[in-house]
Coordinates of C-alpha atoms in Angstrom, one line a residue:
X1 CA 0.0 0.0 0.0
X2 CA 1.1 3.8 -0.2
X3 CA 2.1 5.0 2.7
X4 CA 3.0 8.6 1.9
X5 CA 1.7 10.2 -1.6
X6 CA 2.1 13.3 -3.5
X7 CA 4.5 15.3 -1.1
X8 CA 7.2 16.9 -2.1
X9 CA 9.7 19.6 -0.3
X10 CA 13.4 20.8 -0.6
X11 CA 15.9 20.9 2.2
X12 CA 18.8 23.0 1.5
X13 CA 22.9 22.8 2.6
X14 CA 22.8 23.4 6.4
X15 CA 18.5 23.1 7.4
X16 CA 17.9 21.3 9.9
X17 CA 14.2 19.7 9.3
X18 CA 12.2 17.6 12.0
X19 CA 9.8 15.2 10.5
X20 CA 6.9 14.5 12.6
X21 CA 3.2 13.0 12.5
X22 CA 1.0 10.7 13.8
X23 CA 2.3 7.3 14.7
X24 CA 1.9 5.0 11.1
X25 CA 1.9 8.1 8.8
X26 CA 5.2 6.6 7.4
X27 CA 8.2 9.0 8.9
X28 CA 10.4 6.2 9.2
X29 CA 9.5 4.7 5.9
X30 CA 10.1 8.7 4.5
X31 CA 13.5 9.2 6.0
X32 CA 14.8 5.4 5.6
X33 CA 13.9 5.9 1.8
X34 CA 16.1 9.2 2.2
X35 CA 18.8 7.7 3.5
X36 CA 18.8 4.9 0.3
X37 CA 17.1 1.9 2.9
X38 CA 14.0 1.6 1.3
X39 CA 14.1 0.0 -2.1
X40 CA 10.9 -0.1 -2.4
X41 CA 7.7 2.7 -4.5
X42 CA 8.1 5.2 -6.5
X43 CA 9.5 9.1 -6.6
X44 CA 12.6 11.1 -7.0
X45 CA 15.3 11.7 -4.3
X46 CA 17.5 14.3 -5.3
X47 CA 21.3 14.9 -3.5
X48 CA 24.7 16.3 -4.2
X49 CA 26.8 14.0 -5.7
X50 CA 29.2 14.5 -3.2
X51 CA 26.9 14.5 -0.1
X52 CA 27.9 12.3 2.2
X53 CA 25.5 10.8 4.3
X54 CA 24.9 9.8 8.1
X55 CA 21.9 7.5 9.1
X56 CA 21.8 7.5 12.7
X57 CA 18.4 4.7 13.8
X58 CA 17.1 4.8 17.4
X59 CA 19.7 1.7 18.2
X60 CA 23.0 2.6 16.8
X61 CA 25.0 -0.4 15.2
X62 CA 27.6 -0.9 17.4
X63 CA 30.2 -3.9 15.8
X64 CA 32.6 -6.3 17.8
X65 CA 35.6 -4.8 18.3
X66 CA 37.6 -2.4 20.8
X67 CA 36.0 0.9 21.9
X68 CA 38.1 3.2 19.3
X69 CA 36.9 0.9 16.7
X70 CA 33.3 1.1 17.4
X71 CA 33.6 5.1 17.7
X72 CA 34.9 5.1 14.4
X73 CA 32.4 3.1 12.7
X74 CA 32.1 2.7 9.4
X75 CA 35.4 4.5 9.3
X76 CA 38.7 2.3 9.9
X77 CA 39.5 2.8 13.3
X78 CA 43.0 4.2 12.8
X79 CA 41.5 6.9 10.9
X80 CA 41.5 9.2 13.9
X81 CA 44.0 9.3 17.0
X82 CA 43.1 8.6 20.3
X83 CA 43.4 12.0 21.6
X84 CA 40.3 13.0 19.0
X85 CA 38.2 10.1 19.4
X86 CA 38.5 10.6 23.2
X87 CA 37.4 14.3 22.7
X88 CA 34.8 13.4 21.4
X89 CA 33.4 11.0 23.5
X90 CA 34.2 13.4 26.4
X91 CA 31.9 16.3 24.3
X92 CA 29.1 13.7 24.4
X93 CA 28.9 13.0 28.2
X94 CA 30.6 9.5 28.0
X95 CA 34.2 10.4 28.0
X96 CA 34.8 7.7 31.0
X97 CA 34.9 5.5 28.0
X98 CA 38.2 6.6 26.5
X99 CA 40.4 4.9 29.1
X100 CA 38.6 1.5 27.3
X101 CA 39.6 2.7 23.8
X102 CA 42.0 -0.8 23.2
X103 CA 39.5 -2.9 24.8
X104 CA 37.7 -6.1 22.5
X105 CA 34.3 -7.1 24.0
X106 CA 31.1 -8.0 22.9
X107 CA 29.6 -3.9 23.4
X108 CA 26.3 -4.5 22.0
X109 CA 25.5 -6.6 24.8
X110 CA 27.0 -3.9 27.3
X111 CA 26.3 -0.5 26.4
X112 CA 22.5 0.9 27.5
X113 CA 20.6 2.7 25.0
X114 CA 22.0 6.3 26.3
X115 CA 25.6 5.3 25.9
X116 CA 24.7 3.9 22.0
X117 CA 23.4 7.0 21.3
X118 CA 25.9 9.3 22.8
X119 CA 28.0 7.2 20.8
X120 CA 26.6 7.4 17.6
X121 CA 26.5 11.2 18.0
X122 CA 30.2 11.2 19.0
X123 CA 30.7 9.1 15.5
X124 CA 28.6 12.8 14.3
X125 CA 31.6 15.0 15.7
X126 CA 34.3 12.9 14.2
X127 CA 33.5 12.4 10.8
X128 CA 30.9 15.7 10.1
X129 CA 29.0 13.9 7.1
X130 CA 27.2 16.4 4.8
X131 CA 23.8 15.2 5.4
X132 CA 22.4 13.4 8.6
X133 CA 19.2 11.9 8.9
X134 CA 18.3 10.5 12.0
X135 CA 15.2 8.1 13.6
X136 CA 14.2 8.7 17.2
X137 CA 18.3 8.9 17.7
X138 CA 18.0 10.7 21.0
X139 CA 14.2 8.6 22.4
X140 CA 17.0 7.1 24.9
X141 CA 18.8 10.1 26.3
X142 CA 17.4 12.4 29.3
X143 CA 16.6 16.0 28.5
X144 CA 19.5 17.7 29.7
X145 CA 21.7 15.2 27.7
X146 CA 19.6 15.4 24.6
X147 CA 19.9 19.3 25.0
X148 CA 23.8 19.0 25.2
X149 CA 24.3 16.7 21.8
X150 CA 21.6 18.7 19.8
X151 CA 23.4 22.1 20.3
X152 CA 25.8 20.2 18.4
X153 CA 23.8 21.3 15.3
X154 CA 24.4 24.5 16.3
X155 CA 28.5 24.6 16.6
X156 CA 30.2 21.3 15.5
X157 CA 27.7 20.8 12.9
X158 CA 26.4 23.6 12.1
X159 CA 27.1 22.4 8.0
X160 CA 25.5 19.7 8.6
X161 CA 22.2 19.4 6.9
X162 CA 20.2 17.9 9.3
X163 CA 16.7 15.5 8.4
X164 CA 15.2 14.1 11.8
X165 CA 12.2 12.0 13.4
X166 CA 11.5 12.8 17.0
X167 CA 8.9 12.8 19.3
X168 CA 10.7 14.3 22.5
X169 CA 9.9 17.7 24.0
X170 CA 12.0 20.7 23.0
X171 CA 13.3 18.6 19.7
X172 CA 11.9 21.4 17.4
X173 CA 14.0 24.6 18.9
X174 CA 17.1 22.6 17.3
X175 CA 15.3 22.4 13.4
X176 CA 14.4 25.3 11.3
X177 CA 11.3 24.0 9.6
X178 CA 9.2 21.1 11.1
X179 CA 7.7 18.4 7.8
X180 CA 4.3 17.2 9.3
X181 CA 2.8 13.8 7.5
X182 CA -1.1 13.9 7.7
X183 CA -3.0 10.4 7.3
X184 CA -5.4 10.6 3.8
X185 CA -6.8 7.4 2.6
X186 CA -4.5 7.5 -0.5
X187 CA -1.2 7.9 1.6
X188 CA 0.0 10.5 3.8
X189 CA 0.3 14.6 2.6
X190 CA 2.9 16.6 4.1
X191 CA 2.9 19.9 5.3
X192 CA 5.4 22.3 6.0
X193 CA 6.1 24.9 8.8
X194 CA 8.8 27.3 9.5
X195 CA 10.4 27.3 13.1
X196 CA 13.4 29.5 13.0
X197 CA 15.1 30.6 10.1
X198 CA 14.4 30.6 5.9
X199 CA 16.9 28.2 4.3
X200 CA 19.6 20.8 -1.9
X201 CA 18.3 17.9 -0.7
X202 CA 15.2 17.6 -2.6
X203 CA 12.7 14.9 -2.5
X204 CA 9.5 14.0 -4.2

């Protein structure tokens, strides 16, 4: 069936765009079809050739490996030196983990849901992809914490362009322009509303 139908927007270098609407509206089918995980329907996606782009899900992969690995991910992990991937595991309130950076353990089956997603935001500050898009990728983090990593979008990442689901209080002073699916027999509409500032990803 069609989940979402006729909408069509563009999201330009450095918005940041929260995607919201009832729950079954198809946000997460929207954004994983953004981020090139959802082979299947019809419609044009439009990016720079040279974007590239982060997906960030509400659970983070997190491989076997050692620590510095897994902050690296997908990157090799001797693409950045300790001293930076300790930084930025420090800037994202879980810096106790950098004295564990050479350790090998199974770290899916340790790490709680607030340390994978400080992680995958500390994967954010060390690699600065051109285009994010992220699902529920902070439903796991208290507010204060959530607070401290989105600012991120304000400094670090502040090129960033910046595609988001989240249902979480105060999510939509972080996004310029807030995408709202509305439920229609035929598949979901979309409507558009500005939040802070005027801003190509396009999409249709």
């Amino acid at each position: 069936r069609v989940v979402v139908d006729s909408s069509s927007a563009d999201i330009f270098p450095g918005d940041k765009v929260l995607i919201a609407g009832e729950s079954g509206t198809g946000k997460s089918t929207l954004i994983r079809a953004l981020a090139g995980l959802w082979p299947w329907g019809a419609g044009v996606i439009e990016l720079p050739k040279t974007a590239v782009v982060a997906f960030v899900p509400q659970k983070p992969y997190i491989p076997r490996g050692t620590m510095r690995a897994i902050v690296s991910y997908p990157m090799p992990e001797e693409t950045f030196t300790d001293a930076e991937v300790t930084l930025a595991l420090q800037r994202c309130g879980v810096g106790y983990l950098a004295k564990r950076l050479g350790e090998e353990a199974a770290w899916s089956e340790t790490l709680s849901g607030g340390e994978r997603q400080a992680i995958a935001f500390a994967r954010l500050l060390l690699q600065k992809p051109g285009v994010i898009i992220m699902d529920e990728a902070t439903s796991a983090l208290d507010e204060d914490r959530q607070a401290t990593l989105m600012e991120m979008f304000q400094t670090d990442l502040k090129d960033s362009t910046l595609i988001s689901v989240g249902h979480r209080p105060g999510l939509e002073q972080y996004h310029d322009r807030k995408l709202t699916l509305h439920r229609e027999p035929s598949g979901a509409r979309m409507s558009s509303r500005q939040l802070r500032r005027s801003g190509v990803v396009g999409f249709l």
